[in-house]
Tab-separated table of C-alpha atoms and ligand atoms in Angstrom:
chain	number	residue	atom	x	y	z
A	20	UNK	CA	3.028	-20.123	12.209
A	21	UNK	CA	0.947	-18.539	9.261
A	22	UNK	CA	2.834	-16.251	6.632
A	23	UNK	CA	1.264	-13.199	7.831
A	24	UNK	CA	2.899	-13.602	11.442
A	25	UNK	CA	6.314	-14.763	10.494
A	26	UNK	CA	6.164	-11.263	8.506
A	27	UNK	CA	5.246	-8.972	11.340
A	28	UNK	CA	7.493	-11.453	13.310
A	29	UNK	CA	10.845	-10.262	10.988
A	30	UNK	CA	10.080	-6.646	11.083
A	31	UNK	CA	8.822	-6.875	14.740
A	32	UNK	CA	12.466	-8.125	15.361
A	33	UNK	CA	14.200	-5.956	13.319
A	34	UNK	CA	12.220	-2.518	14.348
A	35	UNK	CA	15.362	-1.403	16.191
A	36	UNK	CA	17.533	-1.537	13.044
A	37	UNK	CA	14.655	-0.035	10.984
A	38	UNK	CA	14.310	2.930	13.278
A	39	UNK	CA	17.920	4.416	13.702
A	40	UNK	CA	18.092	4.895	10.269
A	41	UNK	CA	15.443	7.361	10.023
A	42	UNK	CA	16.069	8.923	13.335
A	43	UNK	CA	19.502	9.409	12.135
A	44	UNK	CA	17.833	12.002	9.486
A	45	UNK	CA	15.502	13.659	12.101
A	46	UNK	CA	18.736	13.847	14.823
A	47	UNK	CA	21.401	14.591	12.218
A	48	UNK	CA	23.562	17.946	11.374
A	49	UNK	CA	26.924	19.404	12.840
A	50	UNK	CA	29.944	17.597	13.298
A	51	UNK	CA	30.747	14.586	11.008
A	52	UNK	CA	32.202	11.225	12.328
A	53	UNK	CA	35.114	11.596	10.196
A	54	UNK	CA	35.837	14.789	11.334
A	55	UNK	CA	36.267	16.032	7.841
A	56	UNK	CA	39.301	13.800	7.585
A	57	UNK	CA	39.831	12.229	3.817
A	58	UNK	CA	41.674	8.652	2.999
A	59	UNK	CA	43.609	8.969	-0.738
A	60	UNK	CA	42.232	11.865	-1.163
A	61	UNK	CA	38.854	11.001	-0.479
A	62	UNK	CA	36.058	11.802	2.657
A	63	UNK	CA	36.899	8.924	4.932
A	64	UNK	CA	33.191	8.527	5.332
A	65	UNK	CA	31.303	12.109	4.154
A	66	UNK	CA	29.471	14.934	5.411
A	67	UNK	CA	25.660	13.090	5.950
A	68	UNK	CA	27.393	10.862	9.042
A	69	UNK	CA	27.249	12.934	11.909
A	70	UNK	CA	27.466	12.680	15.078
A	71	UNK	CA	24.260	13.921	16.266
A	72	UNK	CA	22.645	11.214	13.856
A	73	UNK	CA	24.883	8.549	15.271
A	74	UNK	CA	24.172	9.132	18.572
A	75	UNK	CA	20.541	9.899	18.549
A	76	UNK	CA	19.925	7.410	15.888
A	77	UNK	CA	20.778	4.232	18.260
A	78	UNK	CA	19.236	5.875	21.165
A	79	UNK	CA	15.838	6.307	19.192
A	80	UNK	CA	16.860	2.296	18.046
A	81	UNK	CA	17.397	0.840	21.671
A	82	UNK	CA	13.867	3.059	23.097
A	83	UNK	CA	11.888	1.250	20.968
A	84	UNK	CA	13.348	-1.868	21.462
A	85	UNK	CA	12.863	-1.444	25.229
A	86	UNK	CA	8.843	-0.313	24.374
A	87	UNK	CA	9.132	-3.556	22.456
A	88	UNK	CA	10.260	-5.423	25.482
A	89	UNK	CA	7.559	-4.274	27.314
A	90	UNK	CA	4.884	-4.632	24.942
A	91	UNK	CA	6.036	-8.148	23.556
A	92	UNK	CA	5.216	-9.367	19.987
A	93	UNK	CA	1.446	-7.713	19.705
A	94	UNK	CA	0.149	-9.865	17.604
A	95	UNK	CA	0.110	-13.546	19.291
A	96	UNK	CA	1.177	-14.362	22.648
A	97	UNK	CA	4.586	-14.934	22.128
A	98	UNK	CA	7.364	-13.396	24.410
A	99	UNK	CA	9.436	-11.996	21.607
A	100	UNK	CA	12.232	-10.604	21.818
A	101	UNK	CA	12.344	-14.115	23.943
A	102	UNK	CA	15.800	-14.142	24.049
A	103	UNK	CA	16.527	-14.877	27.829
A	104	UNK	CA	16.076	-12.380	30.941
A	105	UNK	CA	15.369	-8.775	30.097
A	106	UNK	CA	19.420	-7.864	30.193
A	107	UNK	CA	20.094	-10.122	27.796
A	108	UNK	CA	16.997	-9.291	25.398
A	109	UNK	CA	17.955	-5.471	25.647
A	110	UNK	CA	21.911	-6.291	24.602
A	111	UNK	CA	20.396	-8.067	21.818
A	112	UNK	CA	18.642	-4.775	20.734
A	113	UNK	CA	21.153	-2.546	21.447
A	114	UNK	CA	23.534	-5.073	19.239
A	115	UNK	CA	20.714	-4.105	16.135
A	116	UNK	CA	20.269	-0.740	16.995
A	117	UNK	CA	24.037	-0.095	17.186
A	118	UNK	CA	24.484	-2.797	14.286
A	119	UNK	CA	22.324	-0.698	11.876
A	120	UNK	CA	24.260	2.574	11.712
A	121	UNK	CA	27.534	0.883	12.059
A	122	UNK	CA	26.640	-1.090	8.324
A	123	UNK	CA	25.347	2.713	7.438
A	124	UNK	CA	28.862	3.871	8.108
A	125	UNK	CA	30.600	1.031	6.025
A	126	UNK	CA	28.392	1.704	3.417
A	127	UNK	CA	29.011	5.576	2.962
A	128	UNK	CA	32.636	4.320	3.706
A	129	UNK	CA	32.223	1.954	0.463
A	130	UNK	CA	30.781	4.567	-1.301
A	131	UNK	CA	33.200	7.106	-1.029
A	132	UNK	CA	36.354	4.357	-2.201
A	133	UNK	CA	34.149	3.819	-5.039
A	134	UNK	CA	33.927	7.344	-5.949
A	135	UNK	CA	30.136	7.887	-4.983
A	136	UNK	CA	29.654	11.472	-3.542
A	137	UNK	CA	27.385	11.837	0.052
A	138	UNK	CA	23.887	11.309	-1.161
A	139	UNK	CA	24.061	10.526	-4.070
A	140	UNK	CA	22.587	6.851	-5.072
A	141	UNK	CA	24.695	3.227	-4.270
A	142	UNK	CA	22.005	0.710	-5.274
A	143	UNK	CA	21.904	-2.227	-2.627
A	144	UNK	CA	24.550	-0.382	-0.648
A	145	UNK	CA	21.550	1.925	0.369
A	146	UNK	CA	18.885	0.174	1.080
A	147	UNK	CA	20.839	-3.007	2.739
A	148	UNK	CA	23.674	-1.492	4.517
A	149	UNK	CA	22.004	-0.860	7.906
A	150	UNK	CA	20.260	-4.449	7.742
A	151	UNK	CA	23.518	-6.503	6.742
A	152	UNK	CA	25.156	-4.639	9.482
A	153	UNK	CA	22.548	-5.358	12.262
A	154	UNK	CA	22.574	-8.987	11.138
A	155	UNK	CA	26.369	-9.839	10.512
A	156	UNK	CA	26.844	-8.090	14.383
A	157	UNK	CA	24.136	-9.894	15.962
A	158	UNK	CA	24.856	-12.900	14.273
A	159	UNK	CA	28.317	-12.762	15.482
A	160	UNK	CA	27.328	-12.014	18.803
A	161	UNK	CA	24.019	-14.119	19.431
A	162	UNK	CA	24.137	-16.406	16.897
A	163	UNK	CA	21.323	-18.687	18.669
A	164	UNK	CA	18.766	-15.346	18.756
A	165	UNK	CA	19.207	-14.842	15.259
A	166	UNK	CA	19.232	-17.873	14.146
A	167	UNK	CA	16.148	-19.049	16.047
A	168	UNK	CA	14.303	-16.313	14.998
A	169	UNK	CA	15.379	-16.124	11.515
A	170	UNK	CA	16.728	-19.105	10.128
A	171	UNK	CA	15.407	-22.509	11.758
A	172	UNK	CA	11.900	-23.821	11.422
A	173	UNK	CA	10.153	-21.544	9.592
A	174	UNK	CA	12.310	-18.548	10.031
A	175	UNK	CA	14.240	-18.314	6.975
A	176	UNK	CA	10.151	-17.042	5.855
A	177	UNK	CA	10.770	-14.028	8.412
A	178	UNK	CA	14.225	-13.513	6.953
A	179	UNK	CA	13.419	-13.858	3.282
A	180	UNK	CA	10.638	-11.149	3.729
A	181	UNK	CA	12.742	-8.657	5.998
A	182	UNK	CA	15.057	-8.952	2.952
A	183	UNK	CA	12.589	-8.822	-0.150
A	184	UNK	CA	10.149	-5.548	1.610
A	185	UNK	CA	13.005	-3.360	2.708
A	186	UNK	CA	14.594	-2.174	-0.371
A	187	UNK	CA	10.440	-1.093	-1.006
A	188	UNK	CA	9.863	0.578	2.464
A	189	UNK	CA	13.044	2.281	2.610
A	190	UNK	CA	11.922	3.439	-0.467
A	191	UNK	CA	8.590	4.720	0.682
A	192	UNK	CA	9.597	5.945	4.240
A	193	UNK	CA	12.416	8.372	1.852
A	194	UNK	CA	9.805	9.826	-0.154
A	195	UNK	CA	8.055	10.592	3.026
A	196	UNK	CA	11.293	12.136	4.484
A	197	UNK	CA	11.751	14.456	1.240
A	198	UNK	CA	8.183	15.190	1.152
A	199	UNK	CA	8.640	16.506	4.814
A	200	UNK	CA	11.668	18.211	3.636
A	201	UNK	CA	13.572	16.251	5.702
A	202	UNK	CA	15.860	15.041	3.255
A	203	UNK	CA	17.349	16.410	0.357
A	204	UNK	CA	16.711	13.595	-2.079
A	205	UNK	CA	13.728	10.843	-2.496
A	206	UNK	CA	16.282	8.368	-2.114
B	504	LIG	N1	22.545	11.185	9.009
B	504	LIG	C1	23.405	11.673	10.001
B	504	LIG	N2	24.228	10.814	10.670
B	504	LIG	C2	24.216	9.482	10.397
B	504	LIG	C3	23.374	8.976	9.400
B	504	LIG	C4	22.544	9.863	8.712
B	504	LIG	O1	23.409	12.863	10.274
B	504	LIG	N3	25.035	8.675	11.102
B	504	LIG	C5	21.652	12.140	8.317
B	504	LIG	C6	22.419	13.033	7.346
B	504	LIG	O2	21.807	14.293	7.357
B	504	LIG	C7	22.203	12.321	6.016
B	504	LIG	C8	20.770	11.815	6.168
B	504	LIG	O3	20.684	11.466	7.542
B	504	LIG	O4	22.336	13.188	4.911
B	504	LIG	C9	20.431	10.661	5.263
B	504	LIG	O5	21.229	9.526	5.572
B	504	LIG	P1	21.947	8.672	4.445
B	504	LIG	O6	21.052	8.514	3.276
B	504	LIG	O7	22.466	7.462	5.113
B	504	LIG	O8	23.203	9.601	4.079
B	504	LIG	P2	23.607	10.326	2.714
B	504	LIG	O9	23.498	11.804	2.917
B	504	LIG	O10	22.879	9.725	1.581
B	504	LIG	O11	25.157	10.019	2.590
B	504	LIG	P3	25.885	8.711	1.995
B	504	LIG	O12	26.074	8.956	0.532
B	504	LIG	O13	27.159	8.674	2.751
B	504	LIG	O14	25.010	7.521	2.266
B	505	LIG	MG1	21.416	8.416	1.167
């Protein structure tokens, strides 16, 4: 496969962790996860994860993917997701969807034992967290999809590209967000 396609390929793939994480600012507000509770005197995981964010967030992750099941990979004719019967293709996105703000939620929870107030800026932490955490659960529950998609052949290509353009869209699509007043930071 040419470069170009193993690039749309990996974010193809990956839309359903991608999404939740901006949804998650669109859907977000009221009650926290934590419930306000602190650890050593410190927010367990902070005011910006809510509920509302959480919820709507992987629901906003797992619609797409199912549009995505539907529509398979656009740009050759390759059944992407590919990953079995449609069940087993739609666990697979719900596993990134549910994935991504899970890793959010470990990252504000790393961020808060090191001291880091909500919102304020955790290079890496930031713009990998939702990523690592789609890929370690997805890789720990279908190894052979992830793998296969993103490791043998030529997919460490997709892989190395997912990992080398996020830090700059999640950078971009933030601007956006504050520019919309959506969020209160660029970041
Ligand atoms: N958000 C939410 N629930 C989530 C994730 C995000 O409500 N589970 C909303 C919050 O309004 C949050 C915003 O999306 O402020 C931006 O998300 P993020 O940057 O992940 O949170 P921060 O506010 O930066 O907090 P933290 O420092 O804990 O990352
Ligand atoms: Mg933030």
């Amino acid at each position: 496969m040419d470069l170009l396609l193993l690039v749309l390929l990996g974010f193809w793939l990956m839309l359903p962790s991608f999404l939740p994480n901006s949804a998650a600012v669109v859907f977000g507000g009221g009650l926290p996860v934590d419930m306000g509770r602190s650890w050593r005197g410190k927010r367990l995981l902070g005011d910006g994860k809510t509920w509302r964010g959480l919820i709507g967030g992987i629901c906003a992750g797992i619609s797409l993917g199912i549009i995505q099941l539907y529509l398979a990979f656009p740009f050759d004719r390759l059944d992407f997701f590919g990953f079995g019967s449609f069940p087993t293709n739609l666990v697979v996105v719900i596993v990134l969807a549910v994935g991504s703000l899970a890793g959010d939620m470990v990252g504000s929870m790393i961020k808060r034992r090191l001291n880091i107030g909500r919102g304020n800026k955790a290079p890496l932490i930031d713009q990998y967290n939702f990523l690592l955490g789609s890929i370690l659960l997805v890789l720990l529950l279908f190894p052979d999809w992830f793998l296969d998609n993103f490791w043998r052949n030529d997919g460490w290509v997709s892989l190395l590209a997912v990992l080398l353009i996020t830090p700059i869209l999640h950078r971009g699509v933030n601007i956006i967000g504050y520019k919309l007043g959506l969020k209160k930071v660029p970041w």
